[in-house]
Coordinates of C-alpha atoms in Angstrom, one line a residue:
Chain A
M1 CA 150.8 93.4 62.4
L2 CA 148.0 91.1 64.8
D3 CA 147.7 87.7 64.6
L4 CA 144.5 86.0 65.4
A5 CA 145.8 84.7 68.5
A6 CA 146.7 88.0 69.6
L7 CA 143.5 89.6 68.5
E8 CA 141.3 86.2 70.2
A9 CA 143.6 87.6 73.7
E10 CA 142.3 91.2 73.3
N11 CA 139.1 90.6 72.2
E12 CA 138.5 88.3 76.1
T13 CA 140.2 90.7 77.9
L14 CA 137.7 93.3 76.6
L15 CA 134.9 91.0 77.2
A16 CA 135.9 90.1 81.1
F17 CA 136.5 94.4 81.1
L18 CA 132.9 94.8 80.4
Y19 CA 131.9 91.6 82.1
L20 CA 133.4 93.1 85.5
C21 CA 132.4 96.4 84.9
P22 CA 130.8 97.4 88.3
V23 CA 127.9 99.8 86.5
G24 CA 125.2 98.6 84.6
I25 CA 125.8 99.8 80.6
V26 CA 123.2 99.3 78.3
Q27 CA 122.7 100.4 74.3
F28 CA 119.3 100.7 73.1
A29 CA 117.4 102.6 69.9
V30 CA 115.0 105.3 70.7
D31 CA 112.0 102.9 70.6
G32 CA 113.6 101.3 73.4
T33 CA 115.0 98.2 71.6
V34 CA 118.1 96.6 73.6
R35 CA 121.6 96.3 71.4
L36 CA 123.9 95.5 73.4
S37 CA 123.9 94.9 77.5
N38 CA 126.3 94.1 80.2
P39 CA 125.7 92.1 82.7
Y40 CA 125.6 94.2 85.9
A41 CA 123.1 96.1 83.9
A42 CA 121.3 92.7 83.2
Q43 CA 121.8 91.7 87.0
L44 CA 119.9 95.0 88.0
L45 CA 116.8 95.0 85.1
I46 CA 115.8 91.8 85.1
P47 CA 114.3 91.5 88.7
I48 CA 112.6 94.3 88.1
S49 CA 111.4 94.5 84.4
P50 CA 107.8 93.0 84.5
S51 CA 107.8 90.5 82.0
R52 CA 111.6 89.1 83.2
T53 CA 113.1 90.1 79.7
I54 CA 115.5 93.2 78.6
A55 CA 114.9 93.3 74.9
N56 CA 113.9 96.2 75.7
F57 CA 115.1 98.6 78.0
F58 CA 112.1 101.2 78.5
V59 CA 109.6 98.4 78.9
A60 CA 112.2 96.8 81.8
L61 CA 111.6 100.1 83.9
E62 CA 107.7 100.8 82.9
R63 CA 107.2 99.7 86.4
C64 CA 109.3 102.0 88.3
A65 CA 110.4 104.6 85.5
P66 CA 107.9 104.7 83.5
E67 CA 108.6 108.6 82.7
L68 CA 112.1 107.8 81.0
R69 CA 110.2 107.2 77.7
N70 CA 108.5 110.3 77.7
I71 CA 111.7 111.6 78.7
A72 CA 113.5 110.6 76.1
K73 CA 110.8 110.5 73.4
D74 CA 111.0 114.9 74.2
F75 CA 115.1 115.0 74.0
P76 CA 115.2 118.0 71.1
S77 CA 118.5 116.6 69.8
D78 CA 120.4 113.7 68.2
R79 CA 123.3 114.1 70.5
G80 CA 123.7 115.0 74.7
Q81 CA 123.0 114.1 77.8
V82 CA 119.6 113.4 78.3
V83 CA 119.3 112.8 82.2
Q84 CA 121.9 112.2 84.3
G85 CA 122.2 110.4 87.9
H86 CA 118.1 110.2 87.5
R87 CA 116.6 108.4 90.7
I88 CA 114.4 105.1 90.1
V89 CA 112.4 104.2 92.8
V90 CA 113.0 100.2 93.3
S91 CA 111.7 99.2 96.8
G92 CA 108.6 96.8 96.3
T93 CA 109.8 95.2 93.6
G94 CA 111.6 92.0 95.4
P95 CA 114.8 92.1 97.6
G96 CA 117.7 93.8 96.0
P97 CA 118.8 97.3 95.5
R98 CA 116.1 100.2 96.8
Y99 CA 117.4 102.5 95.0
L100 CA 118.9 103.1 91.5
A101 CA 120.7 105.6 89.5
C102 CA 120.1 106.0 85.6
S103 CA 122.2 108.7 83.2
L104 CA 120.7 108.3 79.6
L105 CA 123.5 109.9 77.1
K106 CA 122.2 110.1 73.4
I107 CA 124.6 109.7 71.1
S108 CA 122.9 109.4 67.6
A109 CA 119.6 109.8 65.9
D110 CA 118.7 106.5 66.8
C111 CA 121.3 105.5 69.4
L112 CA 120.8 105.3 73.6
I113 CA 123.3 104.7 75.8
A114 CA 122.0 104.1 79.7
V115 CA 124.1 103.7 82.6
L116 CA 122.5 102.4 86.1
Q117 CA 123.9 102.4 88.8
D118 CA 122.5 100.4 92.5
V119 CA 122.7 103.5 94.9
S120 CA 120.8 101.9 98.0
R121 CA 124.2 102.9 100.0
E122 CA 123.9 106.7 99.6
V123 CA 121.0 107.3 99.6
Q124 CA 120.6 106.0 103.0
Q125 CA 123.5 108.5 104.0
E126 CA 121.7 111.2 102.3
Q127 CA 118.8 110.6 104.2
Q128 CA 120.7 110.6 107.5
L129 CA 122.6 113.6 106.2
K130 CA 119.8 115.4 105.9
Q131 CA 118.2 115.0 109.2
N132 CA 121.5 115.6 110.3
E133 CA 121.5 118.7 109.0
A134 CA 118.4 120.2 109.8
L135 CA 119.0 119.2 113.3
F136 CA 122.5 121.2 113.2
S137 CA 121.1 124.2 110.9
A138 CA 118.4 124.3 114.0
I139 CA 120.5 124.5 116.8
V140 CA 123.0 127.1 114.8
T141 CA 121.5 129.4 112.7
G142 CA 120.5 133.0 113.5
V143 CA 118.7 133.0 117.3
N144 CA 116.2 135.7 116.2
D145 CA 113.7 133.4 114.4
F146 CA 113.6 131.3 117.7
A147 CA 111.3 130.2 120.0
L148 CA 112.4 128.4 123.3
F149 CA 110.1 127.3 125.9
S150 CA 109.2 124.0 128.0
L151 CA 107.1 121.6 128.2
N152 CA 106.3 119.4 131.7
E153 CA 106.4 115.5 132.1
C154 CA 103.4 115.2 130.5
G155 CA 103.7 117.4 127.8
R156 CA 101.9 120.9 128.6
I157 CA 103.3 124.1 128.3
D158 CA 105.1 124.8 132.0
S159 CA 107.1 127.8 130.8
W160 CA 107.0 131.0 127.8
N161 CA 109.1 133.3 127.3
V162 CA 109.2 136.6 125.0
S163 CA 110.6 134.3 121.8
A164 CA 107.5 132.6 121.9
V165 CA 104.8 135.5 122.2
R166 CA 107.2 136.9 119.3
Q167 CA 106.8 133.9 116.9
T168 CA 103.1 132.3 118.1
G169 CA 101.5 135.7 118.9
Y170 CA 99.9 133.8 122.1
P171 CA 100.4 135.1 125.6
A172 CA 101.5 133.6 128.9
E173 CA 98.1 132.8 130.4
E174 CA 96.2 131.4 127.4
V175 CA 98.8 128.6 126.2
L176 CA 100.2 127.7 130.2
G177 CA 98.8 124.3 130.7
H178 CA 97.9 123.4 127.3
D179 CA 99.6 121.1 125.3
L180 CA 101.5 122.0 121.7
E181 CA 98.3 121.3 119.6
T182 CA 96.8 124.1 120.2
L183 CA 99.5 126.0 118.4
V184 CA 99.2 123.3 115.4
E185 CA 96.8 124.8 112.3
A186 CA 93.2 122.9 113.2
R187 CA 92.6 122.4 108.9
V188 CA 95.4 120.0 108.0
A189 CA 96.4 119.0 111.5
Q190 CA 97.3 115.6 111.7
P191 CA 95.8 114.6 115.0
G192 CA 98.2 113.4 117.1
L193 CA 101.3 114.6 115.8
I194 CA 102.6 116.4 118.1
A195 CA 101.5 114.2 121.1
E196 CA 103.4 111.4 119.2
Q197 CA 106.4 113.9 118.6
V198 CA 106.8 114.5 122.5
A199 CA 106.2 110.2 122.8
A200 CA 109.1 109.5 120.5
A201 CA 111.4 112.3 122.0
A202 CA 110.8 110.3 125.3
Q203 CA 111.6 107.3 123.9
E204 CA 114.6 108.3 122.0
G205 CA 115.9 111.3 123.9
W206 CA 115.2 114.0 121.0
S207 CA 113.0 114.0 118.0
L208 CA 112.8 116.9 115.4
R209 CA 109.6 117.1 112.8
E210 CA 108.1 119.9 110.5
A211 CA 104.5 120.9 111.0
R212 CA 102.5 124.0 110.2
L213 CA 101.2 126.1 112.5
V214 CA 99.2 129.1 113.2
R215 CA 99.9 132.2 115.2
R216 CA 97.1 133.7 116.9
D217 CA 96.0 135.9 115.1
G218 CA 95.0 133.3 111.7
Q219 CA 98.4 133.9 109.9
R220 CA 100.2 130.0 108.7
Y221 CA 103.7 129.4 109.1
W222 CA 106.2 126.2 108.6
C223 CA 108.0 125.2 111.8
Q224 CA 110.6 123.0 112.7
I225 CA 109.9 121.9 116.3
L226 CA 112.8 120.1 118.1
V227 CA 111.7 118.7 121.5
A228 CA 114.7 117.2 123.5
A229 CA 113.6 115.3 126.6
V230 CA 115.1 116.5 130.3
E231 CA 116.1 113.7 132.3
G232 CA 116.2 113.4 135.7
A233 CA 119.5 111.5 138.0
Q234 CA 117.1 108.3 137.0
G235 CA 117.0 108.7 134.2
D236 CA 113.5 109.7 134.3
I237 CA 111.9 112.2 132.5
Q238 CA 110.6 115.8 134.4
G239 CA 109.7 117.7 131.3
Y240 CA 111.1 118.4 127.3
S241 CA 112.8 121.3 126.4
V242 CA 111.3 122.9 122.8
V243 CA 112.8 124.8 120.1
M244 CA 110.5 126.0 117.4
R245 CA 112.0 127.9 114.1
D246 CA 110.2 129.2 111.8
V247 CA 111.6 128.2 108.4
T248 CA 108.5 129.7 105.9
E249 CA 110.9 131.6 103.8
R250 CA 113.4 128.4 103.0
R251 CA 109.4 126.3 103.0
M252 CA 108.6 128.2 100.4
T253 CA 111.1 128.5 98.1
T254 CA 111.9 124.6 98.7
E255 CA 107.9 124.3 97.6
E256 CA 108.3 124.0 93.9
F257 CA 111.2 121.9 93.9
R258 CA 109.8 120.1 96.4
R259 CA 106.9 119.7 94.0
L260 CA 109.3 118.1 91.2
V261 CA 110.8 116.0 93.0
T262 CA 107.7 114.3 94.4
T263 CA 105.3 114.5 91.7
D264 CA 104.8 112.4 88.8
H265 CA 104.7 114.9 85.7
L266 CA 101.9 113.4 83.6
T267 CA 99.2 112.9 86.1
G268 CA 100.5 115.3 89.0
A269 CA 100.2 112.1 91.6
A270 CA 102.6 111.6 94.1
N271 CA 105.6 109.8 92.8
R272 CA 106.9 106.2 93.4
A273 CA 109.9 107.7 95.8
H274 CA 107.9 109.9 97.4
F275 CA 105.3 107.2 98.4
F276 CA 107.7 105.1 99.6
E277 CA 109.4 107.6 101.6
Q278 CA 105.9 109.2 103.1
A279 CA 105.1 104.9 103.5
G280 CA 107.4 104.2 105.5
I281 CA 106.6 107.6 108.0
A282 CA 103.0 106.4 108.0
L283 CA 104.2 103.2 108.9
D284 CA 107.0 104.1 112.0
R285 CA 103.7 106.5 112.9
S286 CA 101.3 103.3 113.1
E287 CA 103.7 101.5 114.9
R288 CA 104.2 103.8 117.6
S289 CA 100.6 104.4 117.9
G290 CA 98.4 101.9 117.2
Q291 CA 96.7 103.6 114.5
P292 CA 95.4 101.9 111.6
L293 CA 97.2 102.3 108.0
S294 CA 95.5 100.6 104.3
V295 CA 97.0 100.9 101.1
V296 CA 94.7 100.2 98.1
M297 CA 96.7 99.3 94.7
L298 CA 94.5 100.2 91.5
D299 CA 94.8 99.8 87.7
V300 CA 93.3 100.4 84.4
D301 CA 90.6 97.8 83.3
H302 CA 92.0 97.3 79.6
F303 CA 94.7 100.2 79.7
K304 CA 96.7 97.9 76.8
S305 CA 93.5 98.3 74.5
V306 CA 93.0 102.3 75.6
N307 CA 96.5 102.7 74.6
D308 CA 96.6 100.5 71.1
G309 CA 93.2 101.7 69.6
F310 CA 93.5 105.3 71.1
G311 CA 97.0 106.1 71.0
H312 CA 98.9 106.9 74.0
A313 CA 97.6 110.6 74.3
A314 CA 94.1 109.2 75.1
G315 CA 96.0 106.7 77.4
D316 CA 97.8 109.7 78.9
A317 CA 94.3 111.6 79.0
V318 CA 92.6 108.6 81.2
L319 CA 95.5 108.3 83.8
Q320 CA 95.0 112.3 84.1
A321 CA 91.0 112.0 85.0
L322 CA 91.5 109.3 86.8
V323 CA 94.0 110.9 88.9
R324 CA 91.8 114.0 89.2
Q325 CA 88.7 111.9 90.3
C326 CA 90.2 110.0 92.9
R327 CA 92.1 112.9 94.1
A328 CA 88.6 114.5 94.8
C329 CA 87.7 111.2 96.7
L330 CA 90.5 111.3 99.6
D331 CA 91.2 113.2 102.4
E332 CA 94.4 115.9 102.6
V333 CA 96.0 113.0 104.5
A334 CA 96.1 110.4 101.9
I335 CA 98.9 109.7 99.3
L336 CA 97.9 108.9 95.9
A337 CA 100.7 107.6 93.9
R338 CA 101.8 106.8 90.5
L339 CA 103.7 103.6 90.8
G340 CA 104.3 103.0 87.4
G341 CA 102.2 102.8 83.5
E342 CA 99.0 102.3 84.7
E343 CA 99.7 101.2 88.3
F344 CA 98.3 103.4 91.4
A345 CA 98.8 103.4 94.7
V346 CA 96.7 105.0 97.6
L347 CA 98.4 105.3 100.7
L348 CA 95.9 106.3 104.0
P349 CA 96.9 106.8 107.4
G350 CA 94.1 106.3 110.2
T351 CA 92.3 104.2 108.5
D352 CA 91.2 100.9 108.8
L353 CA 90.1 98.5 106.3
G354 CA 86.5 98.8 106.3
K355 CA 87.0 102.2 105.5
A356 CA 89.6 101.5 102.6
A357 CA 87.1 99.8 100.9
L358 CA 84.5 101.9 101.3
V359 CA 87.1 105.0 99.4
A360 CA 88.3 102.8 97.0
E361 CA 84.4 101.8 95.9
R362 CA 84.0 105.7 95.7
M363 CA 87.1 106.1 93.6
R364 CA 85.3 103.2 91.4
F365 CA 81.6 104.5 91.0
S366 CA 83.8 108.2 90.4
V367 CA 86.1 106.5 87.2
A368 CA 83.5 104.4 86.5
T369 CA 80.4 107.2 86.0
L370 CA 83.5 109.7 84.5
D371 CA 82.4 111.4 80.9
G372 CA 84.1 113.3 79.0
L373 CA 86.9 111.1 77.6
P374 CA 87.9 109.7 74.3
V375 CA 87.0 106.5 75.8
N376 CA 85.1 104.8 78.6
V377 CA 87.3 103.4 81.7
T378 CA 86.8 101.4 84.9
I379 CA 89.4 100.5 87.2
S380 CA 89.9 97.8 89.5
L381 CA 91.3 98.1 93.3
G382 CA 92.4 96.4 95.9
C383 CA 92.7 97.0 99.7
A384 CA 94.9 96.1 102.5
Q385 CA 95.4 97.2 106.2
M386 CA 98.8 96.9 108.4
D387 CA 98.7 94.7 110.7
K388 CA 101.0 92.4 112.9
R389 CA 101.7 89.2 110.3
I390 CA 102.8 91.8 107.8
D391 CA 106.2 93.3 108.3
S392 CA 107.4 96.1 105.6
I393 CA 105.1 98.5 103.5
D394 CA 106.3 95.9 100.4
A395 CA 104.5 93.3 102.2
L396 CA 101.5 95.1 103.1
L397 CA 101.7 96.2 98.9
R398 CA 101.8 92.7 98.2
Q399 CA 98.6 91.9 99.6
A400 CA 96.5 95.0 98.4
D401 CA 97.8 93.6 94.9
E402 CA 96.4 90.3 95.2
A403 CA 93.8 91.8 96.2
L404 CA 93.6 93.2 93.0
Y405 CA 94.9 90.9 91.3
R406 CA 91.3 89.0 92.1
A407 CA 89.4 91.9 91.4
K408 CA 90.6 91.7 87.8
R409 CA 90.0 87.8 87.8
A410 CA 86.2 88.2 89.3
G411 CA 85.5 90.6 86.0
R412 CA 87.3 93.9 86.8
D413 CA 85.6 97.4 88.0
Q414 CA 85.5 96.4 91.4
V415 CA 86.9 96.3 95.2
V416 CA 88.2 93.3 96.9
V417 CA 89.6 93.7 99.8
A418 CA 92.5 91.2 101.4
P419 CA 91.4 89.4 103.7
P420 CA 88.0 88.9 102.2
L421 CA 85.3 90.6 104.7
P422 CA 83.1 88.1 106.1
E423 CA 80.4 90.5 104.7
P424 CA 80.9 91.5 100.9
S425 CA 77.4 93.1 101.3
D426 CA 78.7 95.9 103.4
L427 CA 80.7 97.3 100.5
V428 CA 78.1 99.6 99.3
V429 CA 78.1 102.6 96.6
V430 CA 78.3 106.3 98.0
Chain B
M1 CA 136.0 52.4 87.1
L2 CA 133.5 54.4 85.5
I3 CA 134.2 55.8 81.8
V4 CA 132.9 58.8 80.6
D5 CA 133.5 60.0 77.2
H6 CA 132.2 61.9 74.3
A7 CA 130.0 59.3 73.1
A8 CA 128.4 59.2 75.9
A9 CA 127.5 62.7 75.9
V10 CA 125.4 62.2 73.3
G11 CA 121.8 61.9 73.5
E12 CA 122.1 63.5 77.2
A13 CA 118.9 66.2 77.9
F14 CA 119.3 69.2 79.2
D15 CA 116.4 68.9 81.8
M16 CA 116.9 65.4 82.1
I17 CA 120.5 64.6 83.0
S18 CA 121.2 63.6 86.4
P19 CA 123.3 66.4 88.8
V20 CA 125.0 62.9 89.9
R21 CA 126.2 62.3 86.6
L22 CA 127.8 65.6 86.3
D23 CA 129.9 65.1 89.5
V24 CA 131.3 61.8 88.1
A25 CA 131.7 63.5 84.8
N26 CA 135.4 64.3 82.8
D27 CA 136.1 67.2 80.6
A28 CA 135.7 65.6 77.3
F29 CA 132.5 64.1 78.2
L30 CA 131.2 68.0 79.4
D31 CA 132.6 69.3 76.6
A32 CA 130.5 67.3 74.5
L33 CA 127.6 68.2 75.7
P34 CA 125.5 71.0 73.0
F35 CA 124.3 73.2 76.6
G36 CA 126.5 75.3 78.9
V37 CA 128.0 73.6 82.5
V38 CA 129.2 75.1 85.4
G39 CA 129.8 74.0 89.1
L40 CA 130.1 75.7 91.6
S41 CA 132.2 75.2 94.8
D42 CA 130.3 75.5 98.1
T43 CA 131.8 79.2 98.2
G44 CA 130.8 79.9 94.9
I45 CA 134.1 79.4 92.7
T46 CA 133.8 78.0 89.5
E47 CA 135.3 74.4 89.6
T48 CA 133.8 73.4 86.1
Y49 CA 133.3 75.5 82.8
N50 CA 132.5 73.4 79.8
A51 CA 133.3 73.8 76.2
T52 CA 130.2 75.2 75.2
E53 CA 129.3 77.7 77.6
A54 CA 133.0 79.1 77.2
L55 CA 132.1 79.9 73.3
Y56 CA 128.9 81.3 74.6
A57 CA 130.3 83.5 77.1
G58 CA 133.9 84.5 74.8
L59 CA 135.5 83.9 78.1
Q60 CA 138.3 80.8 78.0
R61 CA 138.1 77.9 81.1
Q62 CA 141.1 79.2 82.6
T63 CA 139.9 82.5 82.8
V64 CA 137.2 81.3 85.1
I65 CA 137.9 78.6 86.8
G66 CA 139.2 79.2 90.5
Q67 CA 137.1 81.9 90.8
P68 CA 133.9 83.3 92.3
F69 CA 131.6 82.7 89.4
F70 CA 128.9 85.3 90.6
L71 CA 131.3 88.0 90.6
M72 CA 132.9 87.1 87.0
A73 CA 131.5 85.1 84.3
G74 CA 128.0 85.6 86.0
V75 CA 127.9 88.4 87.0
C76 CA 124.2 89.1 85.2
M77 CA 122.9 86.3 87.6
N78 CA 123.9 87.7 90.8
N79 CA 120.6 88.4 92.4
F80 CA 117.6 87.1 94.5
L81 CA 116.4 85.1 91.1
V82 CA 119.5 82.8 90.9
A83 CA 122.6 83.3 93.1
Q84 CA 120.8 84.0 95.8
R85 CA 118.3 80.9 95.8
F86 CA 122.0 78.7 95.6
E87 CA 122.6 80.2 99.1
D88 CA 119.0 80.0 100.6
E89 CA 117.9 76.8 99.2
E90 CA 119.1 73.5 100.5
V91 CA 117.8 71.3 97.3
I92 CA 117.1 73.1 94.1
D93 CA 116.2 71.4 90.0
T94 CA 114.1 74.2 88.5
I95 CA 114.3 75.4 85.3
I96 CA 114.0 79.3 85.0
D97 CA 113.8 81.8 81.6
Y98 CA 116.6 84.3 81.8
V99 CA 118.1 86.9 79.9
L100 CA 122.1 86.5 79.2
T101 CA 124.8 88.7 78.1
F102 CA 126.6 86.7 76.0
R103 CA 129.1 88.9 74.8
M104 CA 126.7 91.6 75.5
R105 CA 124.2 90.4 73.6
P106 CA 120.9 89.8 75.5
T107 CA 120.3 86.2 75.1
P108 CA 116.5 84.8 76.1
V109 CA 117.9 81.3 78.0
K110 CA 117.1 78.6 80.1
L111 CA 118.5 78.1 83.0
R112 CA 118.9 74.8 84.9
L113 CA 119.9 75.2 88.8
L114 CA 120.7 72.3 90.9
K115 CA 122.2 71.9 94.0
G116 CA 121.3 68.7 96.6
P117 CA 123.7 67.8 100.0
K118 CA 125.0 64.9 98.2
L119 CA 126.2 66.4 95.2
L120 CA 130.0 67.3 94.8
R121 CA 129.2 70.7 93.8
H122 CA 126.2 73.1 92.2
Y123 CA 125.0 73.6 88.6
L124 CA 124.0 75.8 86.4
L125 CA 122.7 74.4 83.0
I126 CA 123.1 76.9 80.1
Q127 CA 120.5 76.4 76.9
R128 CA 119.9 78.9 74.4

């Protein structure tokens, strides 16, 4: 029989085991009320929780993974794995981990256990691996769908051959002396994309991108483009070798998967993960090309009272309508993302602060004048533009968020830019 | 010689007590304080762990003393809100709201973070 001292010692051993457990473990009720949590879970959750508490699991993750509440609610049975290794992007919430993985296990009708892990390093390795794999497959896979040709030191096509004719349909006389932009589909072209790729190859030795090209007969196709610099003896660039691989087929089969992993399932807006990935790419491009980059943060005014007064279904309908309205105000390169709850961000590559404010005003007007919802809503918006004083996307979002906060303070249903433009009267309703 | 004892500890308030006082206090004084006291070396090793804190956490003093605090008993504070501040800031005397997981029960607490160039240790005071 165990005596009290032995029980105490065993209790302490168990406590120490849980205190030191290198993954976060939380037990909570279906409404999210936390019953038990080990310290590592608190270490991960408290910094990202909007209220800096962990009384409720879903509330703590509301900003970063609002989908978990619905996923758990929709789980049909009393027992079983609800999600496994669900990625949560926590970038933008402060220093510390950038990615968490969350597994949810339902153990009874009113009890769930979550396991949380910091997977920032794994995600980074994965991204590296993905790039290496793309490079590898570009080099070794069947040579039939390849076009191989070269550019001169100014980036103009200086050799063209049968493989290139087969893939693009263009005869040599129509492309020699032109740059690669000739092959890019005009409608969705991001101006300068190819020129930047050549510049990146000049700087780093090689560069790999995926782009949508168009054949001479008008047929569009997805292409992996590898540009490698050809250096002379003094390290000067004498030209470039280009390998273009038609990846349309692979792209089609992965398109649905891509949609699933990049969009928010309620509203169809981009999700947080996709936003930060694209923002990183846009930031690199902007730094390289000197093109402006702006973001708009927006948030539904009094959203809590919509949910409380009209129910969550009405709240969901409002968010869906908001995304539809805002999308209609944006061009194809803009990315509208749901960052969490009722909080959205729009990434505007190639857009300066003045234009961003106009786009924001258009979105504000479009939502404010929307009919046919169970309740009329307005949005507040904050705009910010990348400049040298801002060192990261997180910092840029913070600027926009501060402007958004000022818009809220000033009475909501309005656009505020950071830093303030000298002439607020420049803002006109479009 | 400075004598500090059980009687002197009564009436010392969580938000008022001087860190210098903690530096010179003996175990009896620290154990009589009605709030948790953790004292850390420059490198984050636990040097002080009073009875109130041991009771809250369910860990014995001898288990914790000599161990890196934020990697062991204080894992839930090993982030930029608490542990990082001790590394980044030279002088701290601040009180923050936090949630600790004593015996795995999330418990709202007030934390007082104390650090200064003349202090022997950094202190973390915990009030439930």
